[in-house]
Amino acid sequence: MKGGEAIIKSLQDHGVDVVFGYPGGVLLPLYDVIYDSDLKHILVRHEQCAAHAADGYARASGKVGVCIGTSGPGATNLVTGIATAYMDSSPIIAIAGQVGTSLIGKDAFQEVDTLGITMPITKHNFQAMKADEIPGMIKAGFYIAKTGRPGPIVLDLPKDVQEEEFDYKKDLKIDLPGYKPTKKGHTLQIKKAANLILESKKPVILAGGGVIHSKSSAELLKLSELIRAPVTTTLMGKGSFPEDHKLSLGMLGMHGRKVANIVVDECDCLIAIGCRFSDRTTGNVEEFASKAKIIHIDVDPAEIGKNIDVNVPIVGDAKNTLTSLIRNITNIKISAENVTKAKKWTDYIFDFKNNCMPRLSFEDVPLKPQQVIKEIMESVDKDTIVTTDVGQNQMWMAHYFTSKIPRTFLSSGGLGTMGFGFPAAMGAKVALPESDVVSVCGDGGFLMVCQELATIKEYDIPIVVCVLDNRYLGMVAQWQKLFYDGRISHTRLGDVPDFVKLAEAFGVKGEKVERPGEMKETLKNALNSGEPTIIDVIIDPDEILPMVPPGCGLTEIVGEYKVEREFSGEIPYVKPAHGGGGD
Amino acid sequence: MLNQPMVVGVIDMDEQRSHIISALVLHRPGVLQRVAGLFTRRGFNIETITVGTSEQDDMARMTIIARGDGKVLEQITKQLNKLIDVIKVRDLEPENTVERELCLIKVHAPAEHVRSEVIQYANIFRGRIIDVGIETLTIEITGTPDKIEALIDLLRVFGIKEIARTGPTAISRGTKII
């Protein structure tokens, strides 16, 4: 068998049915194999989008996403997408072509040190110098990518290795003596955590992306209701807990919900699960949850104590650890006093939450983003996958949009990659063709990757992209307004392009929304049409999202926090479905 | 000094000192780059690093001297452990560790009396003369970094032409292995 055939066979043996790629000189042997193969290949229009699409595929499905790019510029174009996946612990495999082994190091045409470049942004990377190494590397790659804390893998593949003949062996064993991810949390630490939780009067749970990766939403819900602790999430944790649940506080952090930021400041016990205490989540670490004892559960030991000192560290998979923690708590007899204090705490939370629900309804023209998001929520199902780009559009969505189930809110958190939303939506739709996929972008980020309109048209990938169009790099402009005396330096994007015409140039349907009520109708029609659609939504450029300035504590929110005025005083309590809600 | 708390028998996490990290790694191309790159990226400081084969054929042992407080060291060891090619990592306790470094010093010694003086110093430090040139003597010395520093200081007056140091390598005392 040839090296190139081994790649495709190995990918298919690992259940890969689709790859996102862009060919090139050194990939000719591999693409010649793809020509005869039944592996679905989606030709993107820029390698960065191949990586984002593979990432979106992975985030939506929980499976490993695969992307391919050629050597040199192909590989460097993949880099942003790989780094995005790395920061958000998304399992992807990026296959990069490389110049022939005899040319490596000679500064050959389209040669770049892919291995060196991607070392700091991958969980691991490989270079196959002989064809017989390929099956083992792919097997190890899949194993490493999806176990423990997931992450991206790069496979660097010289041209001659793709052509080299070798004997393909079945039932290959791989040995990774340096890779043994911890699964089970330490029993004594879990016991300690259980006691700490029961001694506390004001517990709060902070759920991160790890809850989604480990499929432990059901356990999270169970724990929250058992100890009556409200749940706030990080951006990556959005969807891990149903946000229409009475105990949900929404997202925490720099652009988090007011109720979440204040409650975390007040709590006396913070149970952090599968999160890494990013600066965007914690604000000033000195002031973060300063009255609380902190329990930190994470599968990656290096995350514990990295940013925040914790009282009870537990290294382990969230599902395993939460199950055991719940069992420990259930075994301890809960006193009447415990029940009273839990009730006091949750009553306070419910009341507080009711009084600071963000206002969503606005009749203004140009449209307020809150109103747009409200109408989006009215037009989608709970299992609709939404992706966001980065900036105001992302934080508005994170703040106002109610996510109910895991893997339905996809966003570039750690790296904050503009241009992520659209190609990620493409990947998500390819992974789950039955689900509706809506991407909410800004005009800046969408324009960075708009060439993918060709891809969604050619492959008929019916996603709907809502471009929140304010002609600004909104988030940077917001900071300029708040912290740089309103000196709007190079964040005004000008009057071009016409997004409707841009879509039409690619044969994609383009719609424009300008008034309240139009968004709901247009989005519903677009989703029902089964056609890819771009909706240009003209929004108010002056709307800002209240935020915590960098370096400040989470309660120091600047900007007016508009609350829902006509609040009825009763949040519909959704009865949780026990045992379900996992992945 | 009266008000200073005494720290006895506990690890002071805030103390800044040089730590000796011993790491067993897969003997593969790129592993040094992975380790060195990690230090750069995370802002950790490597003072020295030595690499050589180990008791196992396909593995190498790295000895890294890094400066930092307890928290930094904890992060270094955890981050190193995350590398797939790193098998084991240990922050060696100074009191239970033997540490040795090899140093070659080329000293300017054209005159007879200078030569004999240099040779005497080398002997006191249990060094050896490994090369004699018309104007220079080259000394080989092995020992702890402190001892090497002391000899270098003594030789400075003669004029040192060149120094090549390996950086310390280390192993724990007794039966303990990593």
Short mmCIF file of C-alpha atoms in Angstrom, two decimals, chain A residues 119-540:
data_model
loop_
_atom_site.label_atom_id
_atom_site.label_comp_id
_atom_site.label_asym_id
_atom_site.label_seq_id
_atom_site.Cartn_x
_atom_site.Cartn_y
_atom_site.Cartn_z
CA MET A 119 4.48 22.69 18.46
CA PRO A 120 3.11 25.35 20.83
CA ILE A 121 -0.42 25.17 19.41
CA THR A 122 -1.02 21.44 19.28
CA LYS A 123 -1.52 18.76 21.86
CA HIS A 124 1.01 16.81 19.85
CA ASN A 125 2.37 16.72 16.34
CA PHE A 126 4.00 14.13 14.12
CA GLN A 127 6.14 14.05 11.02
CA ALA A 128 6.06 10.84 9.02
CA MET A 129 9.48 10.19 7.50
CA LYS A 130 8.49 6.72 6.30
CA ALA A 131 5.16 5.48 5.03
CA ASP A 132 4.96 2.65 7.56
CA GLU A 133 4.80 5.24 10.36
CA ILE A 134 1.54 6.68 9.05
CA PRO A 135 -1.05 4.23 10.43
CA GLY A 136 0.49 4.38 13.93
CA MET A 137 0.67 8.14 13.89
CA ILE A 138 -2.95 8.46 12.83
CA LYS A 139 -4.06 5.97 15.45
CA ALA A 140 -2.08 7.73 18.15
CA GLY A 141 -3.30 11.07 16.81
CA PHE A 142 -6.95 10.15 17.21
CA TYR A 143 -6.36 8.71 20.65
CA ILE A 144 -4.48 11.76 21.88
CA ALA A 145 -6.87 14.23 20.23
CA LYS A 146 -10.01 12.94 21.90
CA THR A 147 -8.90 11.59 25.27
CA GLY A 148 -8.04 13.50 28.43
CA ARG A 149 -8.23 17.18 27.65
CA PRO A 150 -8.97 17.12 23.92
CA GLY A 151 -6.84 19.08 21.48
CA PRO A 152 -5.54 19.39 17.96
CA ILE A 153 -2.98 17.12 16.33
CA VAL A 154 -0.85 17.94 13.30
CA LEU A 155 0.49 15.33 10.94
CA ASP A 156 3.25 16.61 8.66
CA LEU A 157 3.46 14.53 5.54
CA PRO A 158 6.34 14.79 3.05
CA LYS A 159 5.43 14.23 -0.58
CA ASP A 160 7.62 11.16 -1.17
CA VAL A 161 6.23 9.48 1.95
CA GLN A 162 2.77 9.69 0.41
CA GLU A 163 4.07 7.74 -2.58
CA GLU A 164 6.18 5.20 -0.74
CA GLU A 165 5.00 1.57 -0.82
CA PHE A 166 4.86 -0.44 2.41
CA ASP A 167 3.10 -3.41 3.99
CA TYR A 168 -0.02 -2.25 5.76
CA LYS A 169 -0.51 -4.17 8.99
CA LYS A 170 -3.89 -4.57 10.61
CA ASP A 171 -4.45 -4.47 14.37
CA LEU A 172 -1.68 -2.05 15.03
CA LYS A 173 -0.70 -1.53 18.69
CA ILE A 174 0.44 1.88 19.77
CA ASP A 175 2.55 2.60 22.81
CA LEU A 176 2.43 6.04 24.38
CA PRO A 177 4.39 5.71 27.61
CA GLY A 178 4.28 9.47 28.21
CA TYR A 179 0.53 9.85 27.84
CA LYS A 180 -1.71 8.57 30.60
CA PRO A 181 -4.65 10.93 31.15
CA THR A 182 -6.18 10.76 34.63
CA LYS A 183 -9.82 9.79 34.61
CA LYS A 184 -10.86 9.15 38.17
CA GLY A 185 -10.72 11.88 40.76
CA HIS A 186 -8.95 11.21 44.04
CA THR A 187 -11.44 9.66 46.48
CA LEU A 188 -10.26 11.59 49.53
CA GLN A 189 -10.33 14.88 47.68
CA ILE A 190 -13.87 14.19 46.50
CA LYS A 191 -14.88 13.44 50.09
CA LYS A 192 -13.28 16.69 51.18
CA ALA A 193 -15.18 18.54 48.46
CA ALA A 194 -18.47 16.94 49.54
CA ASN A 195 -17.95 18.07 53.11
CA LEU A 196 -16.95 21.56 52.06
CA ILE A 197 -20.07 21.88 49.92
CA LEU A 198 -22.36 20.78 52.75
CA GLU A 199 -20.68 23.14 55.21
CA SER A 200 -21.15 26.08 52.86
CA LYS A 201 -24.11 28.42 53.01
CA LYS A 202 -23.78 29.97 49.57
CA PRO A 203 -22.46 27.50 47.01
CA VAL A 204 -22.14 28.38 43.33
CA ILE A 205 -21.14 26.14 40.44
CA LEU A 206 -18.96 27.42 37.61
CA ALA A 207 -19.19 25.10 34.61
CA GLY A 208 -16.69 25.22 31.76
CA GLY A 209 -16.18 23.51 28.44
CA GLY A 210 -14.91 20.41 30.23
CA VAL A 211 -18.48 19.58 31.22
CA ILE A 212 -19.42 19.48 27.55
CA HIS A 213 -16.34 17.48 26.52
CA SER A 214 -16.95 14.88 29.20
CA LYS A 215 -20.68 14.69 28.47
CA SER A 216 -21.56 15.40 32.07
CA SER A 217 -24.41 17.88 31.73
CA ALA A 218 -26.82 15.43 33.35
CA GLU A 219 -24.50 15.10 36.35
CA LEU A 220 -24.08 18.86 36.52
CA LEU A 221 -27.84 19.35 36.61
CA LYS A 222 -28.18 16.68 39.26
CA LEU A 223 -25.51 18.22 41.47
CA SER A 224 -26.93 21.69 41.10
CA GLU A 225 -30.41 20.61 42.13
CA LEU A 226 -29.12 18.34 44.88
CA ILE A 227 -27.17 21.06 46.65
CA ARG A 228 -29.37 23.88 45.34
CA ALA A 229 -26.45 25.76 43.91
CA PRO A 230 -26.94 28.19 41.06
CA VAL A 231 -24.87 27.54 37.96
CA THR A 232 -22.90 30.06 35.99
CA THR A 233 -20.81 29.11 33.01
CA THR A 234 -17.76 30.25 31.13
CA LEU A 235 -18.15 31.04 27.44
CA MET A 236 -17.04 27.52 26.58
CA GLY A 237 -19.41 26.08 29.16
CA LYS A 238 -22.44 27.74 27.60
CA GLY A 239 -24.99 25.04 26.91
CA SER A 240 -23.65 22.69 29.57
CA PHE A 241 -26.53 23.74 31.82
CA PRO A 242 -30.00 24.71 30.56
CA GLU A 243 -30.09 28.49 30.73
CA ASP A 244 -33.85 28.53 31.07
CA HIS A 245 -33.50 26.66 34.36
CA LYS A 246 -34.31 28.60 37.49
CA LEU A 247 -30.86 27.94 38.90
CA SER A 248 -29.04 29.20 35.82
CA LEU A 249 -27.22 32.50 36.18
CA GLY A 250 -25.92 32.71 32.62
CA MET A 251 -22.37 33.50 31.67
CA LEU A 252 -19.77 34.87 34.06
CA GLY A 253 -16.96 37.29 33.40
CA MET A 254 -15.90 40.47 31.69
CA HIS A 255 -19.07 40.50 29.61
CA GLY A 256 -21.03 38.22 31.90
CA ARG A 257 -24.46 38.59 33.40
CA LYS A 258 -24.65 40.98 36.32
CA VAL A 259 -26.34 38.40 38.50
CA ALA A 260 -23.56 35.88 37.80
CA ASN A 261 -20.75 38.31 38.51
CA ILE A 262 -22.25 39.48 41.78
CA VAL A 263 -23.30 36.05 43.03
CA VAL A 264 -19.81 34.64 42.39
CA ASP A 265 -18.40 37.53 44.38
CA GLU A 266 -20.75 36.73 47.26
CA CYS A 267 -20.53 32.96 47.33
CA ASP A 268 -18.69 31.08 50.06
CA CYS A 269 -18.01 27.96 48.01
CA LEU A 270 -17.24 27.89 44.32
CA ILE A 271 -17.33 24.55 42.55
CA ALA A 272 -15.45 25.02 39.30
CA ILE A 273 -15.77 22.17 36.83
CA GLY A 274 -13.77 21.81 33.62
CA CYS A 275 -12.71 25.42 33.31
CA ARG A 276 -9.35 27.14 33.28
CA PHE A 277 -10.11 30.48 34.99
CA SER A 278 -9.29 32.60 31.96
CA ASP A 279 -8.74 36.30 32.59
CA ARG A 280 -11.97 37.00 30.71
CA THR A 281 -13.82 34.84 33.22
CA THR A 282 -12.18 35.93 36.46
CA GLY A 283 -11.41 39.61 36.05
CA ASN A 284 -8.84 40.61 38.65
CA VAL A 285 -7.78 37.31 40.21
CA GLU A 286 -7.09 38.93 43.59
CA GLU A 287 -10.75 39.88 43.86
CA PHE A 288 -12.20 36.80 42.22
CA ALA A 289 -14.59 34.88 44.50
CA SER A 290 -12.58 36.28 47.38
CA LYS A 291 -14.99 35.07 50.07
CA ALA A 292 -15.16 31.55 48.71
CA LYS A 293 -13.41 28.27 49.24
CA ILE A 294 -12.75 26.97 45.74
CA ILE A 295 -13.09 23.38 44.55
CA HIS A 296 -11.56 22.87 41.12
CA ILE A 297 -12.27 19.77 39.09
CA ASP A 298 -10.28 19.43 35.88
CA VAL A 299 -8.86 16.64 33.79
CA ASP A 300 -5.72 18.66 33.09
CA PRO A 301 -3.55 18.83 36.22
CA ALA A 302 -1.70 21.84 34.85
CA GLU A 303 -4.88 23.93 34.98
CA ILE A 304 -5.14 23.50 38.71
CA GLY A 305 -3.38 26.32 40.52
CA LYS A 306 -2.31 27.94 37.22
CA ASN A 307 -4.40 31.09 37.47
CA ILE A 308 -6.27 30.77 40.76
CA ASP A 309 -5.25 29.22 44.07
CA VAL A 310 -7.75 26.56 45.03
CA ASN A 311 -8.67 24.86 48.29
CA VAL A 312 -9.70 21.47 47.00
CA PRO A 313 -8.07 20.45 43.72
CA ILE A 314 -9.44 17.35 42.02
CA VAL A 315 -7.74 16.01 38.91
CA GLY A 316 -10.18 13.89 36.99
CA ASP A 317 -12.72 13.64 34.25
CA ALA A 318 -15.79 15.74 35.08
CA LYS A 319 -18.30 12.94 34.53
CA ASN A 320 -16.45 10.48 36.71
CA THR A 321 -15.75 13.00 39.42
CA LEU A 322 -19.23 14.50 39.50
CA THR A 323 -20.84 11.07 39.72
CA SER A 324 -18.66 10.23 42.66
CA LEU A 325 -19.17 13.65 44.26
CA ILE A 326 -22.95 13.30 43.98
CA ARG A 327 -22.74 9.84 45.57
CA ASN A 328 -20.66 11.21 48.43
CA ILE A 329 -23.06 14.07 49.07
CA THR A 330 -26.10 11.80 48.94
CA ASN A 331 -24.46 9.55 51.53
CA ILE A 332 -24.07 12.38 53.99
CA LYS A 333 -27.24 12.96 55.96
CA ILE A 334 -28.63 16.35 55.10
CA SER A 335 -29.94 18.18 58.15
CA ALA A 336 -32.99 20.39 58.37
CA GLU A 337 -30.61 23.24 58.95
CA ASN A 338 -28.94 22.51 55.62
CA VAL A 339 -32.26 22.67 53.85
CA THR A 340 -33.16 25.99 55.47
CA LYS A 341 -29.90 27.65 54.56
CA ALA A 342 -30.05 26.30 51.01
CA LYS A 343 -33.54 27.70 50.63
CA LYS A 344 -32.45 31.08 51.96
CA TRP A 345 -29.63 31.21 49.43
CA THR A 346 -31.70 30.17 46.42
CA ASP A 347 -34.58 32.48 47.39
CA TYR A 348 -32.10 35.33 47.41
CA ILE A 349 -30.72 34.26 44.04
CA PHE A 350 -34.13 33.93 42.40
CA ASP A 351 -35.16 37.33 43.65
CA PHE A 352 -31.91 38.96 42.61
CA LYS A 353 -31.95 37.28 39.22
CA ASN A 354 -35.52 38.42 38.59
CA ASN A 355 -34.50 41.97 39.23
CA CYS A 356 -31.60 42.03 36.84
CA MET A 357 -32.71 40.07 33.83
CA PRO A 358 -31.26 41.94 30.87
CA ARG A 359 -33.73 43.80 28.74
CA LEU A 360 -34.23 42.28 25.30
CA SER A 361 -37.15 44.14 23.78
CA PHE A 362 -36.43 47.35 21.93
CA GLU A 363 -38.49 49.00 19.22
CA ASP A 364 -35.60 51.15 17.98
CA VAL A 365 -34.41 51.59 14.42
CA PRO A 366 -31.57 50.99 13.72
CA LEU A 367 -32.11 47.73 15.52
CA LYS A 368 -30.73 47.01 18.94
CA PRO A 369 -28.76 43.75 18.99
CA GLN A 370 -30.81 42.61 21.99
CA GLN A 371 -33.99 42.76 19.92
CA VAL A 372 -32.28 40.90 17.07
CA ILE A 373 -31.15 38.13 19.41
CA LYS A 374 -34.59 37.95 20.96
CA GLU A 375 -36.07 37.39 17.52
CA ILE A 376 -33.40 34.82 16.69
CA MET A 377 -34.35 32.94 19.87
CA GLU A 378 -37.99 33.06 18.83
CA SER A 379 -37.17 31.49 15.47
CA VAL A 380 -34.89 28.61 16.44
CA ASP A 381 -35.38 25.28 18.19
CA LYS A 382 -33.52 24.32 21.30
CA ASP A 383 -31.28 21.98 19.30
CA THR A 384 -30.44 24.57 16.66
CA ILE A 385 -26.69 25.03 16.58
CA VAL A 386 -25.58 28.62 16.76
CA THR A 387 -22.07 29.75 16.10
CA THR A 388 -20.75 33.19 16.84
CA ASP A 389 -17.85 35.14 15.57
CA VAL A 390 -15.68 37.21 17.89
CA GLY A 391 -16.34 40.61 19.34
CA GLN A 392 -19.58 42.33 20.25
CA ASN A 393 -21.68 39.85 18.28
CA GLN A 394 -20.16 37.05 20.33
CA MET A 395 -20.59 38.70 23.70
CA TRP A 396 -24.13 39.81 22.92
CA MET A 397 -24.96 36.26 21.98
CA ALA A 398 -23.20 34.86 25.02
CA HIS A 399 -24.99 37.35 27.24
CA TYR A 400 -28.50 37.37 25.84
CA PHE A 401 -28.97 34.09 23.99
CA THR A 402 -30.48 31.24 26.01
CA SER A 403 -28.63 27.99 25.33
CA LYS A 404 -30.28 24.84 26.55
CA ILE A 405 -28.27 21.87 25.48
CA PRO A 406 -24.57 21.12 25.04
CA ARG A 407 -22.83 21.55 21.70
CA THR A 408 -25.36 24.06 20.41
CA PHE A 409 -23.35 27.21 21.15
CA LEU A 410 -20.04 27.24 19.30
CA SER A 411 -17.66 30.13 19.71
CA SER A 412 -13.95 30.84 19.65
CA GLY A 413 -13.25 31.54 23.29
CA GLY A 414 -9.58 31.39 24.10
CA LEU A 415 -7.98 32.61 20.91
CA GLY A 416 -10.87 34.90 20.00
CA THR A 417 -10.53 34.29 16.30
CA MET A 418 -12.47 36.66 14.07
CA GLY A 419 -13.66 34.69 11.08
CA PHE A 420 -14.40 31.57 13.11
CA GLY A 421 -18.19 31.69 13.13
CA PHE A 422 -19.05 31.22 9.45
CA PRO A 423 -16.71 28.31 8.60
CA ALA A 424 -17.43 26.66 11.98
CA ALA A 425 -21.14 26.76 11.12
CA MET A 426 -20.29 25.13 7.82
CA GLY A 427 -18.48 22.33 9.65
CA ALA A 428 -21.31 21.93 12.15
CA LYS A 429 -23.89 21.61 9.40
CA VAL A 430 -21.79 19.00 7.61
CA ALA A 431 -21.52 17.06 10.89
CA LEU A 432 -25.22 17.30 11.70
CA PRO A 433 -27.17 17.88 8.48
CA GLU A 434 -30.48 17.38 10.29
CA SER A 435 -29.90 20.27 12.67
CA ASP A 436 -30.51 23.88 11.80
CA VAL A 437 -27.31 25.89 11.95
CA VAL A 438 -27.30 29.65 12.40
CA SER A 439 -24.15 31.71 12.50
CA VAL A 440 -24.25 35.12 14.13
CA CYS A 441 -21.31 37.22 12.96
CA GLY A 442 -20.21 40.79 12.84
CA ASP A 443 -19.60 42.47 9.53
CA GLY A 444 -15.84 42.58 10.21
CA GLY A 445 -15.40 38.89 10.97
CA PHE A 446 -17.70 37.73 8.19
CA LEU A 447 -15.73 39.67 5.62
CA MET A 448 -12.53 37.92 6.72
CA VAL A 449 -13.91 34.58 5.53
CA CYS A 450 -16.65 35.54 3.06
CA GLN A 451 -14.99 33.55 0.28
CA GLU A 452 -16.55 30.47 1.89
CA LEU A 453 -19.83 31.60 0.34
CA ALA A 454 -18.50 29.66 -2.64
CA THR A 455 -18.16 26.52 -0.52
CA ILE A 456 -21.67 26.63 0.94
CA LYS A 457 -23.06 27.25 -2.53
CA GLU A 458 -21.06 24.52 -4.30
CA TYR A 459 -21.76 21.88 -1.67
CA ASP A 460 -25.23 23.16 -0.83
CA ILE A 461 -24.60 23.59 2.88
CA PRO A 462 -27.79 25.34 3.97
CA ILE A 463 -26.68 27.45 6.90
CA VAL A 464 -28.00 30.88 7.74
CA VAL A 465 -25.52 33.62 8.52
CA CYS A 466 -26.85 36.67 10.35
CA VAL A 467 -24.37 39.47 9.87
CA LEU A 468 -24.85 42.01 12.65
CA ASP A 469 -23.86 44.94 10.52
CA ASN A 470 -22.79 48.12 12.29
CA ARG A 471 -19.84 48.94 10.05
CA TYR A 472 -17.52 48.95 13.01
CA LEU A 473 -15.07 46.60 14.61
CA GLY A 474 -17.56 46.94 17.39
CA MET A 475 -15.71 45.52 20.35
CA VAL A 476 -12.52 47.45 19.74
CA ALA A 477 -14.58 50.57 19.08
CA GLN A 478 -16.43 49.92 22.36
CA TRP A 479 -13.12 49.88 24.22
CA GLN A 480 -12.05 53.04 22.40
CA LYS A 481 -15.28 54.70 23.51
CA LEU A 482 -14.97 53.51 27.10
CA PHE A 483 -11.23 53.70 27.75
CA TYR A 484 -9.61 55.82 25.02
CA ASP A 485 -11.70 59.00 25.13
CA GLY A 486 -13.83 57.92 22.19
CA ARG A 487 -10.91 58.18 19.79
CA ILE A 488 -12.19 55.78 17.13
CA SER A 489 -8.90 54.77 15.61
CA HIS A 490 -9.28 52.56 12.52
CA THR A 491 -12.30 50.66 13.72
CA ARG A 492 -14.79 52.21 11.30
CA LEU A 493 -15.17 49.79 8.44
CA GLY A 494 -16.75 52.06 5.85
CA ASP A 495 -19.77 51.61 3.66
CA VAL A 496 -18.76 48.64 1.52
CA PRO A 497 -19.59 45.90 0.80
CA ASP A 498 -23.28 45.45 0.19
CA PHE A 499 -23.67 42.07 1.90
CA VAL A 500 -26.81 41.15 -0.01
CA LYS A 501 -25.05 41.69 -3.33
CA LEU A 502 -21.97 39.94 -2.04
CA ALA A 503 -24.04 36.86 -1.26
CA GLU A 504 -25.77 37.07 -4.60
CA ALA A 505 -22.44 37.23 -6.41
CA PHE A 506 -21.82 33.71 -5.09
CA GLY A 507 -25.32 32.60 -5.96
CA VAL A 508 -26.31 32.61 -2.29
CA LYS A 509 -29.57 34.18 -1.16
CA GLY A 510 -29.10 37.55 0.53
CA GLU A 511 -31.67 39.28 2.72
CA LYS A 512 -31.68 42.57 4.56
CA VAL A 513 -33.26 43.22 7.96
CA GLU A 514 -33.72 46.72 9.35
CA ARG A 515 -36.79 46.85 11.58
CA PRO A 516 -38.10 45.05 14.64
CA GLY A 517 -40.07 41.97 13.69
CA GLU A 518 -38.27 41.40 10.39
CA MET A 519 -35.52 39.25 11.82
CA LYS A 520 -37.86 36.60 13.11
CA GLU A 521 -39.73 36.27 9.85
CA THR A 522 -36.65 36.37 7.65
CA LEU A 523 -34.75 33.82 9.72
CA LYS A 524 -37.71 31.44 9.89
CA ASN A 525 -38.18 31.64 6.14
CA ALA A 526 -34.46 31.13 5.54
CA LEU A 527 -34.36 28.06 7.78
CA ASN A 528 -37.48 26.64 6.13
CA SER A 529 -36.16 27.30 2.64
CA GLY A 530 -33.33 24.82 3.10
CA GLU A 531 -31.06 27.15 1.18
CA PRO A 532 -27.92 28.85 2.40
CA THR A 533 -28.80 32.44 3.25
CA ILE A 534 -26.99 35.56 4.36
CA ILE A 535 -29.04 38.02 6.37
CA ASP A 536 -27.59 41.50 6.58
CA VAL A 537 -28.92 42.93 9.86
CA ILE A 538 -28.45 46.67 10.19
CA ILE A 539 -27.86 47.38 13.86
CA ASP A 540 -27.20 50.41 16.02
#
